[in-house]
PDB file of C-alpha atoms and ligand atoms in Angstrom:
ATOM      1  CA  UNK I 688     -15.769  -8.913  -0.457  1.00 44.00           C
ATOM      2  CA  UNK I 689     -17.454  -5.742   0.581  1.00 46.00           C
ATOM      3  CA  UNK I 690     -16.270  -2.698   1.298  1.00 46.00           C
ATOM      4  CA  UNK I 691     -15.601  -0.791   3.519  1.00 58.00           C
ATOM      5  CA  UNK I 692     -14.699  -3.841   5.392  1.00 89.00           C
ATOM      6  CA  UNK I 693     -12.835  -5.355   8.661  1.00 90.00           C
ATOM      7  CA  UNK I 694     -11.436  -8.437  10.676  1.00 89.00           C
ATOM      8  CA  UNK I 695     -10.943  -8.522  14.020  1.00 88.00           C
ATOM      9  CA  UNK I 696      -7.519  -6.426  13.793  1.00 92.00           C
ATOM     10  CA  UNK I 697      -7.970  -4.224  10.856  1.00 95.00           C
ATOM     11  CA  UNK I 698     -10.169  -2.190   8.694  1.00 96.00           C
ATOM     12  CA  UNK I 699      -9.410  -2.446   5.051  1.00 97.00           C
ATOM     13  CA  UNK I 700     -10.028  -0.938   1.595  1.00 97.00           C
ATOM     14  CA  UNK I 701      -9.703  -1.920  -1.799  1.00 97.00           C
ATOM     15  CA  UNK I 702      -9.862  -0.158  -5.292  1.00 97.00           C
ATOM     16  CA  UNK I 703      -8.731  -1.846  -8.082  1.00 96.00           C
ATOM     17  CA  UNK I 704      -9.404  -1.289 -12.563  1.00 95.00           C
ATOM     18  CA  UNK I 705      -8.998  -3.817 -15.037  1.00 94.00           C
ATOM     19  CA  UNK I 706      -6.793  -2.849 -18.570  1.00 91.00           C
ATOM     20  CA  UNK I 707      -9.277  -1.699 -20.887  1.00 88.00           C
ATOM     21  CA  UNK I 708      -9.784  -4.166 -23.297  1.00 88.00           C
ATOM     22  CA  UNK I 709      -9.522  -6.977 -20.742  1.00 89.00           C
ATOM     23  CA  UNK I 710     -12.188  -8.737 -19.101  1.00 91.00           C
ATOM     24  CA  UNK I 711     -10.263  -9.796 -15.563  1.00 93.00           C
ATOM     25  CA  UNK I 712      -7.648  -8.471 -13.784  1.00 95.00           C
ATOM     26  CA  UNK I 713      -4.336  -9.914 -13.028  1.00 96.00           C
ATOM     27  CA  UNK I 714      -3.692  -8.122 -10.137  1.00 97.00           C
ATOM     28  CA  UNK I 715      -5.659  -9.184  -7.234  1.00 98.00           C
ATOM     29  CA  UNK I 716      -5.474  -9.508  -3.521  1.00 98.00           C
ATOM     30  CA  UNK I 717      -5.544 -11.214   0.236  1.00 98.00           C
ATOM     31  CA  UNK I 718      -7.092 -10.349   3.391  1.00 97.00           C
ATOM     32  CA  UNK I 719      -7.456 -13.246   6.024  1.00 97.00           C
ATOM     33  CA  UNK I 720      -6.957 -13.079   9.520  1.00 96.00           C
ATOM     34  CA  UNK I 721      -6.447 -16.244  11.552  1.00 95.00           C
ATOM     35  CA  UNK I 722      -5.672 -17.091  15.560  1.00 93.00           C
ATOM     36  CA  UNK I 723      -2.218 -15.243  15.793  1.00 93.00           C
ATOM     37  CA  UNK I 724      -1.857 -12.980  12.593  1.00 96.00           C
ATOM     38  CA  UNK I 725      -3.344 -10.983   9.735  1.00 97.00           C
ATOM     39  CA  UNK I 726      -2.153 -11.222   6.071  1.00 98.00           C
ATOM     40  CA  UNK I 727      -2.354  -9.228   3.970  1.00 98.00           C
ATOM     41  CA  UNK I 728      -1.045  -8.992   0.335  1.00 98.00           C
ATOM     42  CA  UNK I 729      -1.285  -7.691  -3.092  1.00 98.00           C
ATOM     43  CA  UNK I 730      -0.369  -9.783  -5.983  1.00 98.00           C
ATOM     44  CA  UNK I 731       0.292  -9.111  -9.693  1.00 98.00           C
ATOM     45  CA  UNK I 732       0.136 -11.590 -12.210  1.00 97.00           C
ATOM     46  CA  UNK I 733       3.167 -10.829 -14.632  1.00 96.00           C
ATOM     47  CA  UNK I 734       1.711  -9.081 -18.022  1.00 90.00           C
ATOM     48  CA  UNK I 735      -2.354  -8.494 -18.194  1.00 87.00           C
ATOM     49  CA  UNK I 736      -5.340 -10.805 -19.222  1.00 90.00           C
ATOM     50  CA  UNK I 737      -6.223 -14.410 -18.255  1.00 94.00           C
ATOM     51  CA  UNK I 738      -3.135 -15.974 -17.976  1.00 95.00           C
ATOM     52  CA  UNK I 739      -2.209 -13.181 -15.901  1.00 95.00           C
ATOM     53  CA  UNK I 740      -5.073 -13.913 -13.504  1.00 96.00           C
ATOM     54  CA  UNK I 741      -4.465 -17.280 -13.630  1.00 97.00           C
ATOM     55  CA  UNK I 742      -1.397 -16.979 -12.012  1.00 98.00           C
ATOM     56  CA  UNK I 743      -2.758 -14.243  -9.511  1.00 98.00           C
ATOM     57  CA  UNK I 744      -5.389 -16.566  -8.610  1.00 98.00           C
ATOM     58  CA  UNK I 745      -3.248 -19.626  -8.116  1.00 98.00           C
ATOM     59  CA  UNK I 746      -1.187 -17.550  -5.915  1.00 98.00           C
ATOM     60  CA  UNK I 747      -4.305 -16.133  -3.832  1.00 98.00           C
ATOM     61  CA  UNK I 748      -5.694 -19.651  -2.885  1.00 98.00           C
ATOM     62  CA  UNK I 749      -1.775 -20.726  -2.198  1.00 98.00           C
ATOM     63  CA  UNK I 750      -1.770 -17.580   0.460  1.00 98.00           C
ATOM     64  CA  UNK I 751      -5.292 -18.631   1.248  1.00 98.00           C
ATOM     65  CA  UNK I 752      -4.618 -21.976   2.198  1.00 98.00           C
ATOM     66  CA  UNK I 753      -1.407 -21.510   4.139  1.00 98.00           C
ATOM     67  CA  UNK I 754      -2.786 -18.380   5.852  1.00 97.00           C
ATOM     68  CA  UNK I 755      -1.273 -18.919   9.131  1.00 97.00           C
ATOM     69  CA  UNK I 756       2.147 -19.518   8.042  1.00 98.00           C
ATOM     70  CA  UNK I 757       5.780 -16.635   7.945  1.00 98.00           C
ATOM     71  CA  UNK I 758       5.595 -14.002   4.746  1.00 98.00           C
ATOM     72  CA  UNK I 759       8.800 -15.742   3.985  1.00 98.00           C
ATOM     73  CA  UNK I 760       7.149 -19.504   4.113  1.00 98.00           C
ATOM     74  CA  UNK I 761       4.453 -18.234   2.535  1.00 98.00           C
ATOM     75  CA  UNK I 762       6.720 -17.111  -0.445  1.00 98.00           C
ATOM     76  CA  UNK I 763       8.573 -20.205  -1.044  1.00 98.00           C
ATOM     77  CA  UNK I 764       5.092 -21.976  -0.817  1.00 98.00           C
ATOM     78  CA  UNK I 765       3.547 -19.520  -3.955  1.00 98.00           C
ATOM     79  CA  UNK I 766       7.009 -20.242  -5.523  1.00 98.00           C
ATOM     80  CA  UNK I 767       6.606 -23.982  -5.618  1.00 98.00           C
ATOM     81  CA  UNK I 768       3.072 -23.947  -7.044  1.00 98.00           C
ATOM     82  CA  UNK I 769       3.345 -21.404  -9.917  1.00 98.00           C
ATOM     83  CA  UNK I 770       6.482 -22.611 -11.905  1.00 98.00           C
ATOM     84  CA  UNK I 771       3.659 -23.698 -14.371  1.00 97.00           C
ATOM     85  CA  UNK I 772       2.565 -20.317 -14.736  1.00 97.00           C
ATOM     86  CA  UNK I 773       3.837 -16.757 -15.824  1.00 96.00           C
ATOM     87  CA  UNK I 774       4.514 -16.343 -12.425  1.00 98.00           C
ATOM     88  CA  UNK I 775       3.413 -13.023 -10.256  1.00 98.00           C
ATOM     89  CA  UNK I 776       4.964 -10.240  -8.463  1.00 98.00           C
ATOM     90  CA  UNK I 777       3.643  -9.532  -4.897  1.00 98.00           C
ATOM     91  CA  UNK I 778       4.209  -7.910  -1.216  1.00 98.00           C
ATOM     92  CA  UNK I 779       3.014  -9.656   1.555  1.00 98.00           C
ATOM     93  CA  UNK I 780       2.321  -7.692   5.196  1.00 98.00           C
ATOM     94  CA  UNK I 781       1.845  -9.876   8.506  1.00 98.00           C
ATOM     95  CA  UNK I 782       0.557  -8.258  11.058  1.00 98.00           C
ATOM     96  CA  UNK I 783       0.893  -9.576  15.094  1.00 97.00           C
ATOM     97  CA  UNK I 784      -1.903  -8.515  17.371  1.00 96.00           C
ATOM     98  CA  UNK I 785       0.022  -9.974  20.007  1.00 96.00           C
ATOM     99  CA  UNK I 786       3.603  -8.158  19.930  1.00 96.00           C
ATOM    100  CA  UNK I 787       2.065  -5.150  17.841  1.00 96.00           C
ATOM    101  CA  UNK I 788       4.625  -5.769  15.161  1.00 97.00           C
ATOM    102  CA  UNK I 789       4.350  -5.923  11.197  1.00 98.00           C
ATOM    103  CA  UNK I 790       6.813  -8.583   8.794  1.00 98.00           C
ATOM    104  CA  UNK I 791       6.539  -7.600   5.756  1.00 98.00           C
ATOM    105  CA  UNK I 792       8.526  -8.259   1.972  1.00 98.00           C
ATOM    106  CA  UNK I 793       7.890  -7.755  -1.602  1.00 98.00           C
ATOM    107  CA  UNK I 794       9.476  -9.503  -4.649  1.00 98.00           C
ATOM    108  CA  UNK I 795       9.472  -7.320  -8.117  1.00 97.00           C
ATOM    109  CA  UNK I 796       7.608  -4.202  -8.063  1.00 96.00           C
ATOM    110  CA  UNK I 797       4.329  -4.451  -5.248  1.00 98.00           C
ATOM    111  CA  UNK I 798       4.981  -0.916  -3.197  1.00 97.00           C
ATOM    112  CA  UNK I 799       4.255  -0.913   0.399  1.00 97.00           C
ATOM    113  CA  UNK I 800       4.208   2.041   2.729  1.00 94.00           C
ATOM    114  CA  UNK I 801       3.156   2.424   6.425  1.00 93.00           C
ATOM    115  CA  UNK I 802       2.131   5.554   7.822  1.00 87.00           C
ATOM    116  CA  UNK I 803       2.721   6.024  11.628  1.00 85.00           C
ATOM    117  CA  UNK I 804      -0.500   7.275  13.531  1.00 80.00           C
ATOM    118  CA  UNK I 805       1.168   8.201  16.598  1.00 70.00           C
ATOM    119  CA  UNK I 806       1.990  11.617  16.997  1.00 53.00           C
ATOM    120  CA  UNK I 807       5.915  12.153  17.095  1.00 55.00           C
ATOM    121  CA  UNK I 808       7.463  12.160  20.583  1.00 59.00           C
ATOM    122  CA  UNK I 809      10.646  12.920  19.080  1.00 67.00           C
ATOM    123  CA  UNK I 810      10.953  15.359  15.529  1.00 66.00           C
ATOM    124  CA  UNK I 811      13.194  12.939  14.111  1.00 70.00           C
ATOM    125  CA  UNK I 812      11.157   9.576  14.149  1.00 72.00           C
ATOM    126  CA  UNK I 813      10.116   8.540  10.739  1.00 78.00           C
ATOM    127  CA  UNK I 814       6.455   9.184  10.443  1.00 79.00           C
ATOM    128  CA  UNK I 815       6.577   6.588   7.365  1.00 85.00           C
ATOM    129  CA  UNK I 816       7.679   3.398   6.698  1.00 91.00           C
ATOM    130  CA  UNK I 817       8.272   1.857   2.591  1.00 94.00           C
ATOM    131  CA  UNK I 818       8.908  -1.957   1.813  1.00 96.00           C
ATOM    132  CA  UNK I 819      12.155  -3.413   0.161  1.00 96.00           C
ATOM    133  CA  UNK I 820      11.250  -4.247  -2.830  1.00 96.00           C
ATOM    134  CA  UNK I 821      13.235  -7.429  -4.224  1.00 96.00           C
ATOM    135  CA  UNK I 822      13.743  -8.401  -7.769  1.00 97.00           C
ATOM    136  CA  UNK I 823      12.506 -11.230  -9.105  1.00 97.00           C
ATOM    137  CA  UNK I 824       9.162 -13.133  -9.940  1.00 98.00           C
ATOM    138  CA  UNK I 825       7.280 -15.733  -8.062  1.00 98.00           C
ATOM    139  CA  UNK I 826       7.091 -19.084 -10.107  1.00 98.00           C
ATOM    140  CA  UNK I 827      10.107 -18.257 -11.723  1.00 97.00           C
ATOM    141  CA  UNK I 828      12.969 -16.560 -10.475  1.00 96.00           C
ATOM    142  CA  UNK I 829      13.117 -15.953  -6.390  1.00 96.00           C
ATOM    143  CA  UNK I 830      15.706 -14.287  -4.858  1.00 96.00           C
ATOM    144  CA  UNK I 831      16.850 -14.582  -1.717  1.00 96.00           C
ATOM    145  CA  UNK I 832      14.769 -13.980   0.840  1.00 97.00           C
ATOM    146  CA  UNK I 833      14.806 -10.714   3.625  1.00 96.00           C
ATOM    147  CA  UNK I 834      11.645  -9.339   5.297  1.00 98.00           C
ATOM    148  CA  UNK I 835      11.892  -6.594   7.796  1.00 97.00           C
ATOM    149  CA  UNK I 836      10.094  -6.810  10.892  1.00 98.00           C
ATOM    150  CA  UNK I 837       8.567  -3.410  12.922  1.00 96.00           C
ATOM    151  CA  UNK I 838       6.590  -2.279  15.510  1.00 94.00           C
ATOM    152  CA  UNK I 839       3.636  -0.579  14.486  1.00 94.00           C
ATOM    153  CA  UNK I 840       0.651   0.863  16.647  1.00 92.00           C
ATOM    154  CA  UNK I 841      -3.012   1.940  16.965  1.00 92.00           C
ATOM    155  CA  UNK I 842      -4.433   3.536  13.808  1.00 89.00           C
ATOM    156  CA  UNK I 843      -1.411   2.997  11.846  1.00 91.00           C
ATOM    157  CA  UNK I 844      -1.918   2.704   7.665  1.00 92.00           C
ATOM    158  CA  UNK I 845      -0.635   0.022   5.629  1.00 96.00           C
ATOM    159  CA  UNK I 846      -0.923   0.767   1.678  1.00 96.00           C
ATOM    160  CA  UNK I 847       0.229  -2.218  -0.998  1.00 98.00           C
ATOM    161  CA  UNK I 848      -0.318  -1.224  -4.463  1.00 98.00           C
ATOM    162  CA  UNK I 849       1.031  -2.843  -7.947  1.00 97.00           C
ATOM    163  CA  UNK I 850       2.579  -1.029 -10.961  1.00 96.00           C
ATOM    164  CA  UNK I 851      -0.396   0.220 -12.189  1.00 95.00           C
ATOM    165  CA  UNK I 852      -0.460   2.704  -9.873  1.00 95.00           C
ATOM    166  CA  UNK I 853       2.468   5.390 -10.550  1.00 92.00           C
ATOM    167  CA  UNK I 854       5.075   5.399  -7.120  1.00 87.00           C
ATOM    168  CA  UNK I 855       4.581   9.448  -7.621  1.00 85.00           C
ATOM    169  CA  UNK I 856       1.854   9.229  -4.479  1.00 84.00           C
ATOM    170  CA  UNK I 857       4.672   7.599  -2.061  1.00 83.00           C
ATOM    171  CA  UNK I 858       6.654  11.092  -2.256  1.00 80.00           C
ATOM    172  CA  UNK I 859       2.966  12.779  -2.072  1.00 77.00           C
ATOM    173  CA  UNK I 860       1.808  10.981   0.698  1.00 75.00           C
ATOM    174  CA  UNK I 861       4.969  11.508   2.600  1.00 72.00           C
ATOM    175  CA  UNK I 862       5.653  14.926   2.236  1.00 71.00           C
ATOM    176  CA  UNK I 863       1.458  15.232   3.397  1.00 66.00           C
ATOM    177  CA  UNK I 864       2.132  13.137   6.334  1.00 63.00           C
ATOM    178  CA  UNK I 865       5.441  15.583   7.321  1.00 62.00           C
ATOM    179  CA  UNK I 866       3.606  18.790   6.467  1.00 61.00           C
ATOM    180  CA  UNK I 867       0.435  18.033   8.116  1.00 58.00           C
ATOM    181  CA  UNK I 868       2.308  17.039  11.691  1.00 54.00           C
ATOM    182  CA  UNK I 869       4.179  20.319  11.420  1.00 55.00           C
ATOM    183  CA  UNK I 870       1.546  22.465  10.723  1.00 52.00           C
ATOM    184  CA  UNK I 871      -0.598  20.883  13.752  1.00 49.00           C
ATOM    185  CA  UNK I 872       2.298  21.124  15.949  1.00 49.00           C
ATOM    186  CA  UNK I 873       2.683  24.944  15.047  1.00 50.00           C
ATOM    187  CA  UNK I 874      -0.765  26.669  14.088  1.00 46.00           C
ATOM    188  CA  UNK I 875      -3.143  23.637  14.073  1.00 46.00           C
ATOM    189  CA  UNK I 876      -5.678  24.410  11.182  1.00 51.00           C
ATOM    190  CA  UNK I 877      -4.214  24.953   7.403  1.00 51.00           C
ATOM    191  CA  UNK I 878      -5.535  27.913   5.723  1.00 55.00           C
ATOM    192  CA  UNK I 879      -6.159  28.149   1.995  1.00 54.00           C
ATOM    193  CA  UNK I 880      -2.646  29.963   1.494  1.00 60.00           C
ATOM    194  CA  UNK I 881      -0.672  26.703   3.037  1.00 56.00           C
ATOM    195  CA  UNK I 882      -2.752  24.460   0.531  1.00 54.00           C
ATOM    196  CA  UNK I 883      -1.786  27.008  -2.216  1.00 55.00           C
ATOM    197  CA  UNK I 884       1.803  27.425  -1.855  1.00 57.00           C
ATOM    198  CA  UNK I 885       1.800  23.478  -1.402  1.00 52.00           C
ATOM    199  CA  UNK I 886       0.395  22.564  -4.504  1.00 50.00           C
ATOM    200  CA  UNK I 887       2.750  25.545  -5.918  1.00 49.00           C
ATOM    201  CA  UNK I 888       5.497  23.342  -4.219  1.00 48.00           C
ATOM    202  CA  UNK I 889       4.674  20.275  -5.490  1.00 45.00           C
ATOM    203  CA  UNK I 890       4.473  21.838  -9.246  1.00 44.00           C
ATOM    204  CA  UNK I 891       8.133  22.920  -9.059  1.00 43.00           C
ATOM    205  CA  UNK I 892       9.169  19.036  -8.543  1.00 42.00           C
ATOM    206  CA  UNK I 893      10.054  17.528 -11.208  1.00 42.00           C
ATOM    207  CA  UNK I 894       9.183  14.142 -10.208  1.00 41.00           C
ATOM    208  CA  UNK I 895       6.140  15.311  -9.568  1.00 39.00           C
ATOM    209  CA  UNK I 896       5.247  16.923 -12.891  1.00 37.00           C
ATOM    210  CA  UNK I 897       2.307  14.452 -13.993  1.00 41.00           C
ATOM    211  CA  UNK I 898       0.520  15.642 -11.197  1.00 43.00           C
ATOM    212  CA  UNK I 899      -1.925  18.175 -12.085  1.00 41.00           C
ATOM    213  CA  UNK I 900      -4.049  20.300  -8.701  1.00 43.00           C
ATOM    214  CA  UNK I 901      -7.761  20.356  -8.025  1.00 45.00           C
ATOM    215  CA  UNK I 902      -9.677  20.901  -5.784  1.00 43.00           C
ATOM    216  CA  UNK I 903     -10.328  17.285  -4.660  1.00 46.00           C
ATOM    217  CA  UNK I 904      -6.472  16.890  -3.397  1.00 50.00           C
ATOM    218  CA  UNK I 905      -6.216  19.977  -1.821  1.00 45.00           C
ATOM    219  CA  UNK I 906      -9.281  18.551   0.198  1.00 42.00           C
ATOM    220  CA  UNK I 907      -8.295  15.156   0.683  1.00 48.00           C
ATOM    221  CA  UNK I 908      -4.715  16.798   2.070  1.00 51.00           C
ATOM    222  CA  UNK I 909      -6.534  19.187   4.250  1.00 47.00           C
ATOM    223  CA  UNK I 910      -7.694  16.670   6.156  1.00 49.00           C
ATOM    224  CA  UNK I 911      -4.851  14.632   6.310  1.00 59.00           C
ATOM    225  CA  UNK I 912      -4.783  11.285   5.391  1.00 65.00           C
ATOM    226  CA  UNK I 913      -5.289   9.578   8.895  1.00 61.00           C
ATOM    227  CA  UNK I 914      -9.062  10.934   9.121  1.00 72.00           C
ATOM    228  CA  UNK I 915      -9.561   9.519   5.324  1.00 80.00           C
ATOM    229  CA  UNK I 916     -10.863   5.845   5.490  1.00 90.00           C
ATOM    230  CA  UNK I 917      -9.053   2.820   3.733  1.00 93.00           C
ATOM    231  CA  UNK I 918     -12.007   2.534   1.044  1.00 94.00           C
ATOM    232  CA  UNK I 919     -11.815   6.267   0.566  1.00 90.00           C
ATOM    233  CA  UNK I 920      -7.700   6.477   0.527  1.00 90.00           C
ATOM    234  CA  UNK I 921      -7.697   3.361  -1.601  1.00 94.00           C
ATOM    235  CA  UNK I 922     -10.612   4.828  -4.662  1.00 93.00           C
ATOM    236  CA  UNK I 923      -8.837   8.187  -4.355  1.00 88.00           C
ATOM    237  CA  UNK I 924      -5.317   6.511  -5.094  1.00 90.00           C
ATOM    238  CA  UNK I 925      -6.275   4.576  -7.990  1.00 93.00           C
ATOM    239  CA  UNK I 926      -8.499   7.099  -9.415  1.00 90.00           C
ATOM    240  CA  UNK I 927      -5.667   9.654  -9.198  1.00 87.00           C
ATOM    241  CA  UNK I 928      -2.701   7.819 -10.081  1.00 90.00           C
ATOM    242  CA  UNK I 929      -3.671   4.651 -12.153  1.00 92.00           C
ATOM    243  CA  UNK I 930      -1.551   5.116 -15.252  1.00 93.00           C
ATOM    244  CA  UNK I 931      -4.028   3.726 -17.506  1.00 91.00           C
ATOM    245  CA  UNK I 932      -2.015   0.785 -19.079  1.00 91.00           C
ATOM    246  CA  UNK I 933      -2.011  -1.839 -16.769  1.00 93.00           C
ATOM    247  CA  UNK I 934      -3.884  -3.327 -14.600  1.00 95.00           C
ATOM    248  CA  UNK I 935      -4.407  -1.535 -11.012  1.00 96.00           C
ATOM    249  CA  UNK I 936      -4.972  -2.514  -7.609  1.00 97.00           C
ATOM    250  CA  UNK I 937      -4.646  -0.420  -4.495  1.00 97.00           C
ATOM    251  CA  UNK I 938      -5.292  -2.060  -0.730  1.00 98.00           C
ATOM    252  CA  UNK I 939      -4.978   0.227   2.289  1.00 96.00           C
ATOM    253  CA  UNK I 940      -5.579  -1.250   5.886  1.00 97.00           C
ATOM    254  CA  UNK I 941      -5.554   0.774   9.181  1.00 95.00           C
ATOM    255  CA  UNK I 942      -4.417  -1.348  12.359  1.00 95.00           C
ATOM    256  CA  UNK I 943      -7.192  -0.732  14.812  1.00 92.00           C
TER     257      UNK I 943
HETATM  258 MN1  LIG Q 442       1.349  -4.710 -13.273  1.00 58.56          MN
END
């Protein structure tokens, strides 16, 4: 698929890199819209290499086929069909055109965020979603079963990614999203000294501390990540945070 791309409902991006050493990638994903929703998902084929795409793959043409159907159905279907496999970790997003709502789950370790386009009628609304993330694997071990349904609206972000990319760009991402509302509600533009005493902030976390600063984030969080596009959110997350033993595989999708 190319990118950037769209259905009907969405515009999507996609940035993924294969384990050195390996010649396929076991982490792969789905976009497919049909009459009443669009899924999306992100799947991860448990360890790295063929067998690990196998699996991935088995479970892509499983989602494929049974597009239509619940995130939960669609779970118990993937399930059933790769107990003769390593199995695979995923998150699965369905979005409703209709109702403007999002159902959305993840078994094992598939992040999901959404950001929230609309500006903030009220200071305390959350400005960003994240996924419940389930243990187990698909094919092997399920648990049971809880997706969480929410509204979502016009220019909204969705971002899956597996455990190749490092969960330190959740608390980046967030903090961006909280800083950059404030700062337009109070002075509009951000001047070089914000950026500055931002990144300075962001060295002082310790969670943080495999972050290094250049000039490319400062950028990208200057202009705030809603004027980014999916292909260029998605290429900038898994350049900057792939940890470089695993496979990767980053999917961002703005609800248009
Ligand atoms: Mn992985």
């Amino acid at each position: 698929m190319s990118n950037p791309a769209k259905t009907k409902s969405i515009e999507f991006g996609v940035a993924s890199m294969i384990l050195p050493g390996q010649k396929e990638s076991g982490d792969l994903y789905i976009v497919k819209e049909t009459e009443k929703q669009i899924l999306i998902g992100v799947v991860d084929g448990l360890g790295h290499g063929t067998e690990a795409a196998n699996a991935a793959k088995l479970a892509v043409s499983v989602l494929d086929t049974y597009s239509h159907e619940s995130v939960i159905a669609l779970t118990r279907f993937c399930h059933d069909k790769l107990k003769a496999t390593r199995g695979v970790v995923m998150a699965l997003a369905s979005i409703n055109p209709a109702d403007e709502t999002m159902t959305w789950l993840s078994i094992g370790n598939v992040e999901g965020m959404l950001f929230r386009s609309e500006p903030h009628l009220n200071p305390s609304n959350p400005i960003y979603e994240t996924i419940i993330m389930r243990p187990g694997v698909i094919g092997f071990k399920l648990p049971p079963l809880y997706a969480s349904v929410m509204s979502i609206s016009k220019n909204d972000l969705i971002i899956l990614s597996t455990d190749g990319i490092s969960d330190d760009y959740t608390y980046r991402l967030a903090s961006d999203a909280r800083f950059s509302y404030e700062m337009i509600n109070s002075s509009g533009e951000r001047t070089k000294e914000d950026l500055m005493n931002e990144a300075e902030h962001f060295q002082h976390d310790s969670s943080l501390s495999k972050l290094q600063q250049s000039t490319e984030d400062l950028n990208l969080f200057k202009a705030g990540i809603s004027r980014k596009s999916p292909k260029e959110l998605a290429d900038f997350l898994c350049k900057r945070f792939n940890k470089g033993n695993d496979d990767a595989l980053v999917l961002v999708a703005k609800y248009l």
